[in-house]
PDB file of C-alpha atoms and ligand atoms in Angstrom:
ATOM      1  CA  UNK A   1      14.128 -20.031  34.589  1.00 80.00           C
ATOM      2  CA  UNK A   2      12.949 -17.105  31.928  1.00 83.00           C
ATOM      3  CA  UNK A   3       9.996 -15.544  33.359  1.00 95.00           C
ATOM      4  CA  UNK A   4      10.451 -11.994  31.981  1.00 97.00           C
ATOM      5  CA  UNK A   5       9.800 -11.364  27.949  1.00 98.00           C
ATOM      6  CA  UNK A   6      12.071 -10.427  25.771  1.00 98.00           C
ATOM      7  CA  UNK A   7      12.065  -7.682  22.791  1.00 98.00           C
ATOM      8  CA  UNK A   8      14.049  -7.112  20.195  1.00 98.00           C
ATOM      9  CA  UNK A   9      14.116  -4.186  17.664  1.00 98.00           C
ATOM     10  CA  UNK A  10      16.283  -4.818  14.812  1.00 98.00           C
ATOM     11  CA  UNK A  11      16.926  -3.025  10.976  1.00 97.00           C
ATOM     12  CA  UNK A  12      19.472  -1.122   9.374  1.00 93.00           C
ATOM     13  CA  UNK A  13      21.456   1.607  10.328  1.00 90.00           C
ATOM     14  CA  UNK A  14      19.322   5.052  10.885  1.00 86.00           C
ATOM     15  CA  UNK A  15      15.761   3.412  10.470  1.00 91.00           C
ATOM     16  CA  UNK A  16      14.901   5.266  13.919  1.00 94.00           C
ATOM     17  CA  UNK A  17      14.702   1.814  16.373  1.00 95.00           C
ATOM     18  CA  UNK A  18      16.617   3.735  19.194  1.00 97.00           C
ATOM     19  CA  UNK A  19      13.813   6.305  19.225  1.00 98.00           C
ATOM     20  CA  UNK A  20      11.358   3.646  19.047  1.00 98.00           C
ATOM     21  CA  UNK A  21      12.989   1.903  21.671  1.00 98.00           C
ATOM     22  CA  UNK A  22      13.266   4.785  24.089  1.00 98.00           C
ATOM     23  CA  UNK A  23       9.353   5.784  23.405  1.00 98.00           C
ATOM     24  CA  UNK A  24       8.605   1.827  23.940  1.00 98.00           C
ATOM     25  CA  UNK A  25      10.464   1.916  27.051  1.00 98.00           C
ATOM     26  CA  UNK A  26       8.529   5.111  28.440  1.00 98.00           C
ATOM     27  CA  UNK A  27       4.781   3.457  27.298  1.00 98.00           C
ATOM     28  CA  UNK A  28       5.713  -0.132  28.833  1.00 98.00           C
ATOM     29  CA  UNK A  29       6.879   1.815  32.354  1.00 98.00           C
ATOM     30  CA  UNK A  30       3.747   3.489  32.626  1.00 97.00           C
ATOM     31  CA  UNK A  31       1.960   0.759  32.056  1.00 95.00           C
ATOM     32  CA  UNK A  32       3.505  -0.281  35.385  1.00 96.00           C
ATOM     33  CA  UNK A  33       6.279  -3.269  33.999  1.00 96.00           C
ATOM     34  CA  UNK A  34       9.491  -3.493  35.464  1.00 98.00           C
ATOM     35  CA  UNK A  35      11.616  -3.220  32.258  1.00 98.00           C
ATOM     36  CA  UNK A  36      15.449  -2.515  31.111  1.00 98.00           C
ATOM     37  CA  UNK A  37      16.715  -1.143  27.633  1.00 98.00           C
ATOM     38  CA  UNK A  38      20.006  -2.658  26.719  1.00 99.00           C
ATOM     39  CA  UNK A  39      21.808  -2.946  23.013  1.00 98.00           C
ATOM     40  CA  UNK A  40      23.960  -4.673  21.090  1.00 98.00           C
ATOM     41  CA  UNK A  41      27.096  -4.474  20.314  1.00 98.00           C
ATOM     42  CA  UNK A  42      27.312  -3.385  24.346  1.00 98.00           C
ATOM     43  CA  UNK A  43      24.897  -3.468  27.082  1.00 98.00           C
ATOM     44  CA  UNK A  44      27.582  -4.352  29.696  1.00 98.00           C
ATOM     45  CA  UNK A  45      30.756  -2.779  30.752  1.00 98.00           C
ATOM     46  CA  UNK A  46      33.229  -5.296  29.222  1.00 98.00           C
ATOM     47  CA  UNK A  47      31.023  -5.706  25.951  1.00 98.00           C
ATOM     48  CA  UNK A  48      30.890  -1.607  25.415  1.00 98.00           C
ATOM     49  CA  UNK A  49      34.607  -1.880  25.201  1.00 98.00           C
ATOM     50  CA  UNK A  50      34.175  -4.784  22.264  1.00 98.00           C
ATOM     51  CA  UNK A  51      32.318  -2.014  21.047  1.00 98.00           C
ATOM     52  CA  UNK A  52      34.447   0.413  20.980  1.00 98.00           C
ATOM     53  CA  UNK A  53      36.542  -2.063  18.698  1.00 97.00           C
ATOM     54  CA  UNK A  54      34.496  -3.344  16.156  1.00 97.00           C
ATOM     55  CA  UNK A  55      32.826   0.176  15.499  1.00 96.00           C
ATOM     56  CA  UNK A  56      35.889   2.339  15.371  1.00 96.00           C
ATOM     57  CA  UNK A  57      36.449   3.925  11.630  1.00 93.00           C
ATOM     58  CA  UNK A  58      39.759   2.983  10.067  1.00 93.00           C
ATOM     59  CA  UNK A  59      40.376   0.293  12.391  1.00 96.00           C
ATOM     60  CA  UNK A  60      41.117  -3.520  10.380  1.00 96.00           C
ATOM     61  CA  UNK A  61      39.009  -5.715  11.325  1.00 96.00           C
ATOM     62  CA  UNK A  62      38.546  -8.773   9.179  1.00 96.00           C
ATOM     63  CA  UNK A  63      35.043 -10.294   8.095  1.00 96.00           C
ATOM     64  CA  UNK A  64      35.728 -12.818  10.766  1.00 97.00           C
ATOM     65  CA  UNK A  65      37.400 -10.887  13.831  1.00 98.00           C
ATOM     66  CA  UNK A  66      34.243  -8.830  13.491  1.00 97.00           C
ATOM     67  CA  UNK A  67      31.623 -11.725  13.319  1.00 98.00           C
ATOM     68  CA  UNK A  68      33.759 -13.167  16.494  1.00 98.00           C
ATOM     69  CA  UNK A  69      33.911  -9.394  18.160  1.00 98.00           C
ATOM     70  CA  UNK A  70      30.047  -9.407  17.971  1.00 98.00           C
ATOM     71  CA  UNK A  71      28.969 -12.698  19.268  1.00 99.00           C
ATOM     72  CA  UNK A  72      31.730 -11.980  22.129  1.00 98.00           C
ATOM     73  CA  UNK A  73      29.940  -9.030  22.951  1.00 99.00           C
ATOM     74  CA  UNK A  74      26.731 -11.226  22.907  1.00 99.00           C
ATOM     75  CA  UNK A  75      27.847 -13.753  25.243  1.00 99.00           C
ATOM     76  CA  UNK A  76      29.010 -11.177  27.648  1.00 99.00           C
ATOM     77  CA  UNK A  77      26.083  -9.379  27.459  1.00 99.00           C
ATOM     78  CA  UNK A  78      23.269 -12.444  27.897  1.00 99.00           C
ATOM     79  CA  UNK A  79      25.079 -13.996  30.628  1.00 98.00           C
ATOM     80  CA  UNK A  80      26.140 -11.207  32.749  1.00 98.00           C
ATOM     81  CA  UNK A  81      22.682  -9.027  31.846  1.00 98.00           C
ATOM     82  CA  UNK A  82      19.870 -10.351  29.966  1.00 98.00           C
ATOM     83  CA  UNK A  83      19.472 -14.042  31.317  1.00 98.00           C
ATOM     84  CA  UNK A  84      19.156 -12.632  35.105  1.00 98.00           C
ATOM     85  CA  UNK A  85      17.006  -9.523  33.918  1.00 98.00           C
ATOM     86  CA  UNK A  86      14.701 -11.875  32.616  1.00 98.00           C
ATOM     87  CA  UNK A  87      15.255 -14.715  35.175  1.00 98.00           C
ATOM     88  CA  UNK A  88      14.124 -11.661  37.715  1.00 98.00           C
ATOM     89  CA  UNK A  89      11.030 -11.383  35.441  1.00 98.00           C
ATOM     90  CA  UNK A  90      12.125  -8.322  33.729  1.00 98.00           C
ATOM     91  CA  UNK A  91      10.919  -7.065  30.489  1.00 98.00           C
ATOM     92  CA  UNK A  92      14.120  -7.047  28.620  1.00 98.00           C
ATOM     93  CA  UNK A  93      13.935  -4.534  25.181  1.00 98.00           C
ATOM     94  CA  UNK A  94      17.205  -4.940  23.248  1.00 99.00           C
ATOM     95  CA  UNK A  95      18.687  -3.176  20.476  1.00 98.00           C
ATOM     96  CA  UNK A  96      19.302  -5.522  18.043  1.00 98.00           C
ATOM     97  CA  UNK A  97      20.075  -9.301  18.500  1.00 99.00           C
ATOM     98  CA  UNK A  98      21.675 -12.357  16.498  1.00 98.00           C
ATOM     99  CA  UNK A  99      19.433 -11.275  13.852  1.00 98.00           C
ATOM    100  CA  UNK A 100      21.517  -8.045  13.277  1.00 98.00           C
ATOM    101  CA  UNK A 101      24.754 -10.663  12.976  1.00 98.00           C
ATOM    102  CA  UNK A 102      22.549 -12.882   9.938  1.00 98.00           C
ATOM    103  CA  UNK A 103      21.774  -9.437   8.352  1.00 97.00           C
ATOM    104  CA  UNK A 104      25.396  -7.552   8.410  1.00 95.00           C
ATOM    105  CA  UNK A 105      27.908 -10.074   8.959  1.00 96.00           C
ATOM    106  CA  UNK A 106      25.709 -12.663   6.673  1.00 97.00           C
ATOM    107  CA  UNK A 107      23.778 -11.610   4.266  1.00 96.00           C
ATOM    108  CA  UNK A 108      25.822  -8.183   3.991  1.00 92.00           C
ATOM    109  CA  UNK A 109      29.584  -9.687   4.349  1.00 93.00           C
ATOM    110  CA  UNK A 110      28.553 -13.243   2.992  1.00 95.00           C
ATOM    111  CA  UNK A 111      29.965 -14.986   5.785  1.00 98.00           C
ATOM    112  CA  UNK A 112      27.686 -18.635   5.697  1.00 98.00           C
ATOM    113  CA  UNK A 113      24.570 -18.520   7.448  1.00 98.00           C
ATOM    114  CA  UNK A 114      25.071 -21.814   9.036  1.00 98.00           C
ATOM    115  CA  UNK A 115      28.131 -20.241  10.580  1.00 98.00           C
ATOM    116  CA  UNK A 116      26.304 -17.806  12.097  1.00 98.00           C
ATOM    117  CA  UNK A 117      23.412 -19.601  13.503  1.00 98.00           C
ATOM    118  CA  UNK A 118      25.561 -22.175  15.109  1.00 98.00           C
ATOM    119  CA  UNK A 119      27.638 -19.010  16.535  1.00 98.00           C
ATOM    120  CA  UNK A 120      24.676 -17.301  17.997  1.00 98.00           C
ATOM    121  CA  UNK A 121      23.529 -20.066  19.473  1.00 98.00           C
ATOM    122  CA  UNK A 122      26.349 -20.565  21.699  1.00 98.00           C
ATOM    123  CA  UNK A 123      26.556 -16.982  22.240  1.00 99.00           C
ATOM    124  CA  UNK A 124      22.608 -16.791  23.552  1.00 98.00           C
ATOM    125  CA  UNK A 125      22.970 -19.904  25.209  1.00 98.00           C
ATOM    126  CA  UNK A 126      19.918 -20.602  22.724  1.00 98.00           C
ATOM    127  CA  UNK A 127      17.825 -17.856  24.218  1.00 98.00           C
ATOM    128  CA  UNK A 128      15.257 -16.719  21.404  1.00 98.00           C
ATOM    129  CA  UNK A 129      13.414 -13.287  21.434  1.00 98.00           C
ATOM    130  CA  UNK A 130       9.858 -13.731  22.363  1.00 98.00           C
ATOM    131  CA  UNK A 131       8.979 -11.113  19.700  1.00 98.00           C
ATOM    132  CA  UNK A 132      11.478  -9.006  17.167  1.00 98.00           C
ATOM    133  CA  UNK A 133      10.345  -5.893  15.545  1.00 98.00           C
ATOM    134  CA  UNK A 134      12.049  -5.276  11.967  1.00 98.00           C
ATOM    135  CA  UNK A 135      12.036  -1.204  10.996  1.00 98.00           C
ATOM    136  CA  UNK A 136      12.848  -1.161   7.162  1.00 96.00           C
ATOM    137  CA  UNK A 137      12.958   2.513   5.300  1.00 88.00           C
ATOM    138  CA  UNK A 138      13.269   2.920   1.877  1.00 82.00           C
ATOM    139  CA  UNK A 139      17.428   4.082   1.234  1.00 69.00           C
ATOM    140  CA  UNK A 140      16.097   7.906   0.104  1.00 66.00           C
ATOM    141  CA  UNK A 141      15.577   8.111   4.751  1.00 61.00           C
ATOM    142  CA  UNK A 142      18.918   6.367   5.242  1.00 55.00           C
ATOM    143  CA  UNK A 143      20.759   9.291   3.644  1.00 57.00           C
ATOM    144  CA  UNK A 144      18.672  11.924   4.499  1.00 56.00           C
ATOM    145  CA  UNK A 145      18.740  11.054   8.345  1.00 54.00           C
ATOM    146  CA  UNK A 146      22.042   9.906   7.853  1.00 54.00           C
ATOM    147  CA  UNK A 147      23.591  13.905   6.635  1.00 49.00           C
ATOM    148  CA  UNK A 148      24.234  15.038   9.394  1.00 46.00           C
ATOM    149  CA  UNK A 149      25.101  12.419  11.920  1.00 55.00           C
ATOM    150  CA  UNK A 150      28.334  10.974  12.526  1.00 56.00           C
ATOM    151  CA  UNK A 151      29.155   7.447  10.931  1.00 61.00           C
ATOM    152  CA  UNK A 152      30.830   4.563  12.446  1.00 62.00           C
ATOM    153  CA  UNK A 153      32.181   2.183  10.250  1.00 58.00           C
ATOM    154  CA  UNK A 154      29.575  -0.252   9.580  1.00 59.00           C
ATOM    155  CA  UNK A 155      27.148   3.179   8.176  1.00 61.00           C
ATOM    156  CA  UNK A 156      30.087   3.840   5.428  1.00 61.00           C
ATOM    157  CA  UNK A 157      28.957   0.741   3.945  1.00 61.00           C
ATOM    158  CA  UNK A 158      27.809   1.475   0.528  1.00 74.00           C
ATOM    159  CA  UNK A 159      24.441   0.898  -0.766  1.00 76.00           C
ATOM    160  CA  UNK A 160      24.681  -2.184  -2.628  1.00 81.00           C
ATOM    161  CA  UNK A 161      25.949  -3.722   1.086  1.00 82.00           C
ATOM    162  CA  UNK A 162      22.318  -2.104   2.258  1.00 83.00           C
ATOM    163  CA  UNK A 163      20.269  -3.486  -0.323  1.00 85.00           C
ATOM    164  CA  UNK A 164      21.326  -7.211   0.437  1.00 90.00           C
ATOM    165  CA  UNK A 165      20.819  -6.874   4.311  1.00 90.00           C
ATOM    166  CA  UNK A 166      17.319  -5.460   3.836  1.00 91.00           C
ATOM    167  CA  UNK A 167      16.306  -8.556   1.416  1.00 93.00           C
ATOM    168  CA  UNK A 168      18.256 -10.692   3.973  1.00 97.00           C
ATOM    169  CA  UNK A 169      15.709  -9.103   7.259  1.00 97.00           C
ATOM    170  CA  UNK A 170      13.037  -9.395   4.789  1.00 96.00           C
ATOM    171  CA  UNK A 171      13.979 -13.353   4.205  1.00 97.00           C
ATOM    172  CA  UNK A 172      14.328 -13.866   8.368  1.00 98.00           C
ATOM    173  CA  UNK A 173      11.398 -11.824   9.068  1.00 98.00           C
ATOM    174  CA  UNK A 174       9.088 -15.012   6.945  1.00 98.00           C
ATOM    175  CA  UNK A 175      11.076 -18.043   8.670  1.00 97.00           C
ATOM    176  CA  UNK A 176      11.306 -16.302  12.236  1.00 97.00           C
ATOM    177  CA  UNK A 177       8.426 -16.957  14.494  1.00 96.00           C
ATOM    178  CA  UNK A 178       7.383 -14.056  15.996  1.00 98.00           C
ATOM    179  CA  UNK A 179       9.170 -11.377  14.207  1.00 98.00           C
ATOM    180  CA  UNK A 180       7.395  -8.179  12.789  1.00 98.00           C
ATOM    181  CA  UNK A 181       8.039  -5.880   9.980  1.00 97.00           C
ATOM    182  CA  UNK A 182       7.425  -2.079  10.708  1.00 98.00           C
ATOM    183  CA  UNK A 183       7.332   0.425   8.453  1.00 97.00           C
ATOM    184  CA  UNK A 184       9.462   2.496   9.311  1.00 96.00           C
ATOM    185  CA  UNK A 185       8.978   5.512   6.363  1.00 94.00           C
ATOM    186  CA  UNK A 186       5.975   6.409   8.072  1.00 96.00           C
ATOM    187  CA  UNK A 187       5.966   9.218  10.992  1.00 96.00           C
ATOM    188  CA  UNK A 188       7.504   9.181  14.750  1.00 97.00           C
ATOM    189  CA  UNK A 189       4.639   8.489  16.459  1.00 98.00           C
ATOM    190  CA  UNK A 190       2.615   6.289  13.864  1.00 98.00           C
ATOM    191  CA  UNK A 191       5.113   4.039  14.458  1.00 98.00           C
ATOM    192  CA  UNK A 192       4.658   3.914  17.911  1.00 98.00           C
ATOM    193  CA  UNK A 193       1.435   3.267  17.986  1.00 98.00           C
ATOM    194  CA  UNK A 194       2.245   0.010  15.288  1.00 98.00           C
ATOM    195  CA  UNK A 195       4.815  -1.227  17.579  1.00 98.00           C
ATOM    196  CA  UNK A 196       2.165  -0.822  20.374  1.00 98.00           C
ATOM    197  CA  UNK A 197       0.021  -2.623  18.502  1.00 98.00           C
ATOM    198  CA  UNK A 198       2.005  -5.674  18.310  1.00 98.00           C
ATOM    199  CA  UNK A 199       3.065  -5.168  21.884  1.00 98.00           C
ATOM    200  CA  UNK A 200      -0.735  -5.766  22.722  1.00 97.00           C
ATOM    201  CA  UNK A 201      -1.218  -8.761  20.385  1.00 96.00           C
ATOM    202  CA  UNK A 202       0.938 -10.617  22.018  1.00 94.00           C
ATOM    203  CA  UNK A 203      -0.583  -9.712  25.640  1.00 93.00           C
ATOM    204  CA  UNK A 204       2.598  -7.444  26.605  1.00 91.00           C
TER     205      UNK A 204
HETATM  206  P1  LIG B   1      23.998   0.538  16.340  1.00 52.82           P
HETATM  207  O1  LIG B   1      24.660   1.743  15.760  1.00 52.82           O
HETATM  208  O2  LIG B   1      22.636   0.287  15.833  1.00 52.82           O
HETATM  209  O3  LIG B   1      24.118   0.471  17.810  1.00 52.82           O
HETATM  210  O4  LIG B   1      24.815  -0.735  15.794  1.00 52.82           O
HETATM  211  C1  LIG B   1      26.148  -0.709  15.616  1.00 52.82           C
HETATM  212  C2  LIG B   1      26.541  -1.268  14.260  1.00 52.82           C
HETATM  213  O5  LIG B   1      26.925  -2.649  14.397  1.00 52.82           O
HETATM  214  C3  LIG B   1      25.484  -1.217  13.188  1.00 52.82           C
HETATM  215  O6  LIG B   1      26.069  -0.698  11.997  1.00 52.82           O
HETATM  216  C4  LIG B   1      25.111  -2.645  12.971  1.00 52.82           C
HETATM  217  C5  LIG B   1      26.344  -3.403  13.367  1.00 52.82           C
HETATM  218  N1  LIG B   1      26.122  -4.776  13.846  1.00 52.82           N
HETATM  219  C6  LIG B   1      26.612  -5.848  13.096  1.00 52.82           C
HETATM  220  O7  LIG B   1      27.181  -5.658  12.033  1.00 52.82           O
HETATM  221  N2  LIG B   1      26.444  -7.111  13.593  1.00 52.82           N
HETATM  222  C7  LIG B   1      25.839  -7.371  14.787  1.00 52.82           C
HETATM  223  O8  LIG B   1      25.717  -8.523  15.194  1.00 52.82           O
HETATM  224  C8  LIG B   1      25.333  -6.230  15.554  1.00 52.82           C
HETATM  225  C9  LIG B   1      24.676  -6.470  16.881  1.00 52.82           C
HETATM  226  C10 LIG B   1      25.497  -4.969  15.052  1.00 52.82           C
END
């Protein structure tokens, strides 16, 4: 049985969750909670390799292979890690989560949503996040964050791809219980103290 909670921080590429994360981690381990930081694609030895494959530039991977590659990686991942984290009572925060599949391989690739869902359910074993934190920039951050930093091939998407998986995280953030949008144009620590916020609201 779940006793620990579960986080997710989800948005596009470069919108600065993995700082986030690791400054969330830090507050919710002084405030004396036995926590783990895991991501997706990865989190687990045999799903790190899966990353390795979907992520590696000039690879072909079809629309489909990938959508498969990433919900393999999920099932790997929630069974062998996240399920007995949380079964331990474990906070769990994850970098992104089936929502990340709706906005890339969905609303991005145009793979059918109903696809998807049913996929990530089997994947998750129909475990839900109890709370999801959405960090949207505006695209002038994405590039200028994204200048110097090395891309896999998901970032050499091109903006139009961008554009439809922000509307599509904007769309899930209104029919997903529990899910947050954070602004994520604002500064390092200003954010922090948002995501705390929400943290708090929700009596984590
Ligand atoms: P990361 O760089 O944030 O760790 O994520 C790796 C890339 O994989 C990122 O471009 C988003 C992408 N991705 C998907 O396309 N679908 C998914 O289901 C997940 C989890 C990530």
């Amino acid at each position: 049985m779940k006793k620990g909670k579960f986080i997710v921080l989800e948005g596009p590429d470069r919108c600065g969750k993995s700082t986030q994360a690791k400054m969330l981690l830090n507050y919710l381990i002084t405030q004396g909670n036995d926590v783990i930081l895991t991501r997706e694609p990865g989190g687990t030895r045999t799903a790190e390799r899966i990353r390795q494959i979907v992520l590696e530039p000039g690879l072909s991977v079809t629309a489909m292979t990938e959508l498969f590659l990433y919900e393999a990686s999920r099932a790997q991942h929630t069974e062998e890690l996240i399920l007995p984290a949380l079964e331990a009572g474990k906070t769990v925060l994850c970098e992104r989560y089936t929502m990340s599949t709706c906005a890339y391989q969905g609303y991005g690739r145009g793979i059918p949503l109903r696809i998807i869902r049913t996929l990530n359910r089997i994947a998750t074993q129909n475990l839900v996040p109890d709370l999801t934190l959405v960090f949207l920039m505006s695209d002038k951050y994405f590039t200028e964050r994204g200048e110097y930093l090395y891309s896999d091939r998901l970032e050499r998407e091109d903006i139009a791809f961008r554009k439809k998986m922000r509307r599509g995280y904007l769309n899930m953030i209104k029919r997903t219980p529990n899910a947050y949008l954070v602004d994520a144009d604002k500064d390092i620590m200003d954010v922090q103290t948002r995501v705390q916020e929400i943290l708090k609201e929700h009596g984590i």
